[in-house]
PDB file of C-alpha atoms in Angstrom:
ATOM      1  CA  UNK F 136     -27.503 -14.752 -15.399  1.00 80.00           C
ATOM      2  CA  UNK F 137     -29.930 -12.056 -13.813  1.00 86.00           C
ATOM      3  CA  UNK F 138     -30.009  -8.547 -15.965  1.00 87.00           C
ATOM      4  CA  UNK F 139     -30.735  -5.632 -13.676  1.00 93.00           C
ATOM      5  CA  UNK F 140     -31.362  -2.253 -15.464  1.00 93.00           C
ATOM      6  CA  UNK F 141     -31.726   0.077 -12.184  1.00 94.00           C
ATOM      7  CA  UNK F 142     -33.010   3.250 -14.368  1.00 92.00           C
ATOM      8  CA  UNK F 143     -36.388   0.993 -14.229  1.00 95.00           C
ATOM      9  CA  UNK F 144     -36.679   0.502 -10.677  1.00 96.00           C
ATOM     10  CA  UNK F 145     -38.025   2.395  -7.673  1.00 97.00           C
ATOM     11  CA  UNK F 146     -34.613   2.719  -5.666  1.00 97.00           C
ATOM     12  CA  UNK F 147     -35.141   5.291  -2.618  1.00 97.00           C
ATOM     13  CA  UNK F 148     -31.796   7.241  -0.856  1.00 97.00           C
ATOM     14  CA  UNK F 149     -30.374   5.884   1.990  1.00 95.00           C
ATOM     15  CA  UNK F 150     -31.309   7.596   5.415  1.00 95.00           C
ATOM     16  CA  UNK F 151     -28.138   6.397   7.009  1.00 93.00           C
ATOM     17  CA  UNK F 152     -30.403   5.007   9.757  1.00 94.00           C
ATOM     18  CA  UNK F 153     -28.988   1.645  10.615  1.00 92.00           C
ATOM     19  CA  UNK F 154     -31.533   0.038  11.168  1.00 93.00           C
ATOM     20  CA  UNK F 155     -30.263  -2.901   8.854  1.00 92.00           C
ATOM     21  CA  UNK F 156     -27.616  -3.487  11.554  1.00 91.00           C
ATOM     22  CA  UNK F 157     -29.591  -2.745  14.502  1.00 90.00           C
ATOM     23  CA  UNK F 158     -33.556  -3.570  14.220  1.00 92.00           C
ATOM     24  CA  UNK F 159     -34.040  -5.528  10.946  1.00 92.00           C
ATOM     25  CA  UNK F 160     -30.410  -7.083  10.574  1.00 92.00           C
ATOM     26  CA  UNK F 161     -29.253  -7.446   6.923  1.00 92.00           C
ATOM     27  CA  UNK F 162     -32.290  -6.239   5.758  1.00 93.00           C
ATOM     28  CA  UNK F 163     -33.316  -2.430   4.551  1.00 94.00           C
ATOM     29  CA  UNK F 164     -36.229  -0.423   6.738  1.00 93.00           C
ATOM     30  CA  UNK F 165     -36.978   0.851   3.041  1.00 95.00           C
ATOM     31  CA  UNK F 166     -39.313  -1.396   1.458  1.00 93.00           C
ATOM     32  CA  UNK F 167     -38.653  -0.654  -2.173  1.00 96.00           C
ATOM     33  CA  UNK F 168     -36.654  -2.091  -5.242  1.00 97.00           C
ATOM     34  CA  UNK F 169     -33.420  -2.324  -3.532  1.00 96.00           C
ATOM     35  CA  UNK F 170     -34.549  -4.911  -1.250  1.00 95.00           C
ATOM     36  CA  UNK F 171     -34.920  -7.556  -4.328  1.00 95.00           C
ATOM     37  CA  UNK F 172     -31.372  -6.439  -5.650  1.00 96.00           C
ATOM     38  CA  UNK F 173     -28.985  -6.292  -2.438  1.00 93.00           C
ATOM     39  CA  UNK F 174     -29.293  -9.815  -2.070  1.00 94.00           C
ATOM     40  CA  UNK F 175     -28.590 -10.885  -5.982  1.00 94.00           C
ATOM     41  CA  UNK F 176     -25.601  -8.746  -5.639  1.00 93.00           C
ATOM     42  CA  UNK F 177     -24.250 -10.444  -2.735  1.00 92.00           C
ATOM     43  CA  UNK F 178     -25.136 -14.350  -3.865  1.00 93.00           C
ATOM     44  CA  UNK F 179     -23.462 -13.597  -7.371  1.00 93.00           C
ATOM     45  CA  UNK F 180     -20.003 -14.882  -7.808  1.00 93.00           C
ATOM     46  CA  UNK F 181     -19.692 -12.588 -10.695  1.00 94.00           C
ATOM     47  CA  UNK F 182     -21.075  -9.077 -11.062  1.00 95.00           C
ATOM     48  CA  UNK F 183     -21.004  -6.540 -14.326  1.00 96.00           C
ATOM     49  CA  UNK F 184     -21.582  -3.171 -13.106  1.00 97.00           C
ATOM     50  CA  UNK F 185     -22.466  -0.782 -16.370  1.00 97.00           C
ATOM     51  CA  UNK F 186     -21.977   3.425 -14.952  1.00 97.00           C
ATOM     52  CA  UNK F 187     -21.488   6.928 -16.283  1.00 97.00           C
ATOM     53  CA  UNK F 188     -18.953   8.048 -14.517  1.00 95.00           C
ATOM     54  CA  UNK F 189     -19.699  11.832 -12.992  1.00 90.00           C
ATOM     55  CA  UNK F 190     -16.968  13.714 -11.639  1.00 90.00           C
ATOM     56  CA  UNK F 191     -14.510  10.381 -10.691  1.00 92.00           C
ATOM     57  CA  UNK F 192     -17.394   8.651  -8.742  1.00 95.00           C
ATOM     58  CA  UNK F 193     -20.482   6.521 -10.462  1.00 96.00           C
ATOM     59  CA  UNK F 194     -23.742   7.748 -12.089  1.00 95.00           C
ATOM     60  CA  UNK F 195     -26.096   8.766  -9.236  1.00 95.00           C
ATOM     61  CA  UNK F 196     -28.269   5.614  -9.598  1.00 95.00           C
ATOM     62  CA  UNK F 197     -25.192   3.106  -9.003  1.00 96.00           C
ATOM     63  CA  UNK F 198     -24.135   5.002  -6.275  1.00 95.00           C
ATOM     64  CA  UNK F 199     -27.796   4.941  -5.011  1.00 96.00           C
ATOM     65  CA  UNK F 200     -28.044   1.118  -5.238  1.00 96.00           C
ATOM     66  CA  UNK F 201     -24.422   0.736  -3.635  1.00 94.00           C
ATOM     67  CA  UNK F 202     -25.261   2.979  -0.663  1.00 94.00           C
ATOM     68  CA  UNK F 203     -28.722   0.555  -0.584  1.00 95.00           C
ATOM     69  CA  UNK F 204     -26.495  -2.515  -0.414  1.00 93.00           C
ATOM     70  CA  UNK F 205     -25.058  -1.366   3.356  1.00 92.00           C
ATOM     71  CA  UNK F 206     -27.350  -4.428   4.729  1.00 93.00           C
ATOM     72  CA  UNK F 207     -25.228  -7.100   3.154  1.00 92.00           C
ATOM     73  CA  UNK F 208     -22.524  -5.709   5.361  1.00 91.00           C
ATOM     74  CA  UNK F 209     -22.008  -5.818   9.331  1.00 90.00           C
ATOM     75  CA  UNK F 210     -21.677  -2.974  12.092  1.00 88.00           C
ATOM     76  CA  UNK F 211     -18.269  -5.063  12.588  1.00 90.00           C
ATOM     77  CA  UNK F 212     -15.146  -3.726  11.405  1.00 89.00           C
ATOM     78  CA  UNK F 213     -11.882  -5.335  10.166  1.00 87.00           C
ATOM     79  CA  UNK F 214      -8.559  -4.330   8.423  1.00 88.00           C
ATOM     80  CA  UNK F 215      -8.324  -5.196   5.480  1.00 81.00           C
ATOM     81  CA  UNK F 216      -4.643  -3.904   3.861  1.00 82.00           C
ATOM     82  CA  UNK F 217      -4.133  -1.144   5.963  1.00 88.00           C
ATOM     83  CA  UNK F 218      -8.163  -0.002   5.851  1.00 85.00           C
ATOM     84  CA  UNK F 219     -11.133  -0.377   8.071  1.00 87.00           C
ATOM     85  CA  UNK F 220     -13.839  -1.972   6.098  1.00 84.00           C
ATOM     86  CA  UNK F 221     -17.029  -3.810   7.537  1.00 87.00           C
ATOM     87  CA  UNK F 222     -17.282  -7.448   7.819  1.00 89.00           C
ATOM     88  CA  UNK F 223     -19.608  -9.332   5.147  1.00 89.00           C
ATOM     89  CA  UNK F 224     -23.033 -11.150   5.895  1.00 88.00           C
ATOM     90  CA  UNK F 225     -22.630 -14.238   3.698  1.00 85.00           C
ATOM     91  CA  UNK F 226     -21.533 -12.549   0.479  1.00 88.00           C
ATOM     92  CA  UNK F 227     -19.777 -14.707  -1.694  1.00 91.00           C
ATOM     93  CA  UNK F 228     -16.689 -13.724  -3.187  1.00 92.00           C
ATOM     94  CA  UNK F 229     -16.873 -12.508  -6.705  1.00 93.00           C
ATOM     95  CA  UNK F 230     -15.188 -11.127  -9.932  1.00 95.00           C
ATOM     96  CA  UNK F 231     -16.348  -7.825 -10.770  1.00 96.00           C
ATOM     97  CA  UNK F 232     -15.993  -6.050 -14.049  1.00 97.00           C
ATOM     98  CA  UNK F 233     -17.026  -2.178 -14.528  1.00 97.00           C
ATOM     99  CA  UNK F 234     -17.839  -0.773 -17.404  1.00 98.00           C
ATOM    100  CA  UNK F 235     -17.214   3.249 -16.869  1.00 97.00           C
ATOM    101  CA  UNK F 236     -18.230   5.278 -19.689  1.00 97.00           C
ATOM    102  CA  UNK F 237     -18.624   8.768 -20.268  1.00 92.00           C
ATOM    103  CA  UNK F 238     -16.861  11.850 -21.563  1.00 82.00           C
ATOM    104  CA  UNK F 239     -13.850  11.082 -18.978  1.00 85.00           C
ATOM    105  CA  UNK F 240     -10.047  12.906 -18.295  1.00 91.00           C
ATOM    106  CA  UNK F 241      -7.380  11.520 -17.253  1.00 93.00           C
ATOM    107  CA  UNK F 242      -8.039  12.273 -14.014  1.00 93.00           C
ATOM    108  CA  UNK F 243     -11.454  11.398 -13.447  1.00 94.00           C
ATOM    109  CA  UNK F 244     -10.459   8.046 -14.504  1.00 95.00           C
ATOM    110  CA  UNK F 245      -7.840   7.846 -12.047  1.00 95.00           C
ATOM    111  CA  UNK F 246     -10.177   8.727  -9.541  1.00 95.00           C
ATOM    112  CA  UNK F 247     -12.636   6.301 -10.043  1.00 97.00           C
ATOM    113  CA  UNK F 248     -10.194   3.464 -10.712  1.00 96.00           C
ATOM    114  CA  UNK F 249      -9.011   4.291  -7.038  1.00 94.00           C
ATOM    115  CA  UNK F 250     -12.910   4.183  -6.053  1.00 95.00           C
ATOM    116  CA  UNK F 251     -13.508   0.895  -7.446  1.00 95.00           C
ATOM    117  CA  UNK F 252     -10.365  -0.486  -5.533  1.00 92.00           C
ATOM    118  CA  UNK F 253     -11.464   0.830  -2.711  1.00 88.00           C
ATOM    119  CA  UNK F 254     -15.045  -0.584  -2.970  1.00 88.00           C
ATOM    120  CA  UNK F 255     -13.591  -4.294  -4.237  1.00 90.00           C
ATOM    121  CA  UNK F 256     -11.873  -4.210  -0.841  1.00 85.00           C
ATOM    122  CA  UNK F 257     -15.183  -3.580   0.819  1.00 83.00           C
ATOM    123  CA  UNK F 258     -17.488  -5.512  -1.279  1.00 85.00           C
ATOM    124  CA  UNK F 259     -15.621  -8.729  -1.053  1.00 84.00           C
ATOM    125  CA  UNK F 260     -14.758  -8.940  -5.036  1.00 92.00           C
ATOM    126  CA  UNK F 261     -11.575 -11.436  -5.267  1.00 94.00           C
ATOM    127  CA  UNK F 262     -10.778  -9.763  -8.330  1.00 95.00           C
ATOM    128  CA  UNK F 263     -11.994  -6.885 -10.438  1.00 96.00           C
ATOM    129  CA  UNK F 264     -11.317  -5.213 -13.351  1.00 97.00           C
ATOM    130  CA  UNK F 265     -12.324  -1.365 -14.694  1.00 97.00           C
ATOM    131  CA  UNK F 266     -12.997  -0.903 -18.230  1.00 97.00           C
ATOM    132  CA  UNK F 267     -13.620   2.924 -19.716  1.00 97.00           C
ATOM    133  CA  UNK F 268     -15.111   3.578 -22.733  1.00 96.00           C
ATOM    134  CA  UNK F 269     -17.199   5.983 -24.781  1.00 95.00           C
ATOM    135  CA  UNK F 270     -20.991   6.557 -24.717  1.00 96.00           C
ATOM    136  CA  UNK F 271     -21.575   4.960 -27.637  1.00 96.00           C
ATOM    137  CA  UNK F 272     -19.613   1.964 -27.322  1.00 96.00           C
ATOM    138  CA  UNK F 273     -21.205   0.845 -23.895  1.00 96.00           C
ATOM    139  CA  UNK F 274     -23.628  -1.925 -25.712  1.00 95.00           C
ATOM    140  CA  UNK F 275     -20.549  -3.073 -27.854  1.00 97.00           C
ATOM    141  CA  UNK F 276     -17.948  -3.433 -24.337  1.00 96.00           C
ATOM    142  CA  UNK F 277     -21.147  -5.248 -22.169  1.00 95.00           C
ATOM    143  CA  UNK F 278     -20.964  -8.185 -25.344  1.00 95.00           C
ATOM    144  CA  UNK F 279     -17.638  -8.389 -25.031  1.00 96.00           C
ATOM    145  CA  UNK F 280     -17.351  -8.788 -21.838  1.00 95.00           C
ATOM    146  CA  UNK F 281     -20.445 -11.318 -21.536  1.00 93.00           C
ATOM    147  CA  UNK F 282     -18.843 -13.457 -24.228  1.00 93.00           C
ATOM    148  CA  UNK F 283     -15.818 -13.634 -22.581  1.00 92.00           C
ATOM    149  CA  UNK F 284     -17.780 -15.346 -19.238  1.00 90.00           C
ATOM    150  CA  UNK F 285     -19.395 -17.611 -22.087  1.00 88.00           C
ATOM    151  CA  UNK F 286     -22.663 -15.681 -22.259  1.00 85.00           C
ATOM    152  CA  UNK F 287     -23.538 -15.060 -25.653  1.00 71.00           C
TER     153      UNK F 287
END
């Protein structure tokens, strides 16, 4: 198991160049912390994401770091139930669990839950699974759900 805490780490904005797809395939122009992270993410056959949720969509660093992840991905496209979604560079499929916290309505959550389906699609989870909760509970929920993958 590989803890990443991505408030610690230098994680520049995408400049929606392409250059991962066109002059360093499947790998980032932007030589910072993402670089070491993309690749975890798409070896793992099981991922934990922990986010605030703002406004239906993830905390701007999560959203960062997802953008960042674009080189695990191809300039190919595919349909994938009724969508267009790019085709994977050797991710492996995974089960996902997100922990969403934050002072939330109704609404937001039904945004992001529709988010999070949308990105399992593209991210190749095989399953996933969105769990909301408050501020203060976030450590409590991340224990709970490590103990139930037998990681204590």
């Amino acid at each position: 198991m590989k803890w990443i805490d991505l408030s610690a780490l230098n994680i520049s904005n995408c400049v929606g160049c392409f250059g991962c797809w066109t002059k360093t395939p499947g790998r980032c122009v932007i030589r910072d912390d993402a670089t070491r992270v993309y690749p975890l993410i798409a070896a793992s056959d099981s991922v934990l994401y922990v986010s605030r949720i703002k406004y239906g969509g993830y905390d701007t660093i999560m959203k960062t770091m997802l953008e960042r992840a674009i080189p695990v991905q191809q300039a190919f496209l595919r349909i994938v139930q009724g969508e267009t979604h790019h085709v994977q560079r050797a991710v492996a499929p995974k089960q996902a669990v997100i922990v969403a916290y934050g002072d939330t309505s109704e609404e937001e959550q039904m945004l992001f839950r529709r988010l999070a389906e949308r990105n399992a699609r593209n991210m190749n989870f095989a399953s996933h699974r969105v769990v909301f909760c408050r501020p203060d509970l976030v450590g409590q929920q991340v224990r709970k759900e490590l103990t139930a993958w037998g990681i204590g």
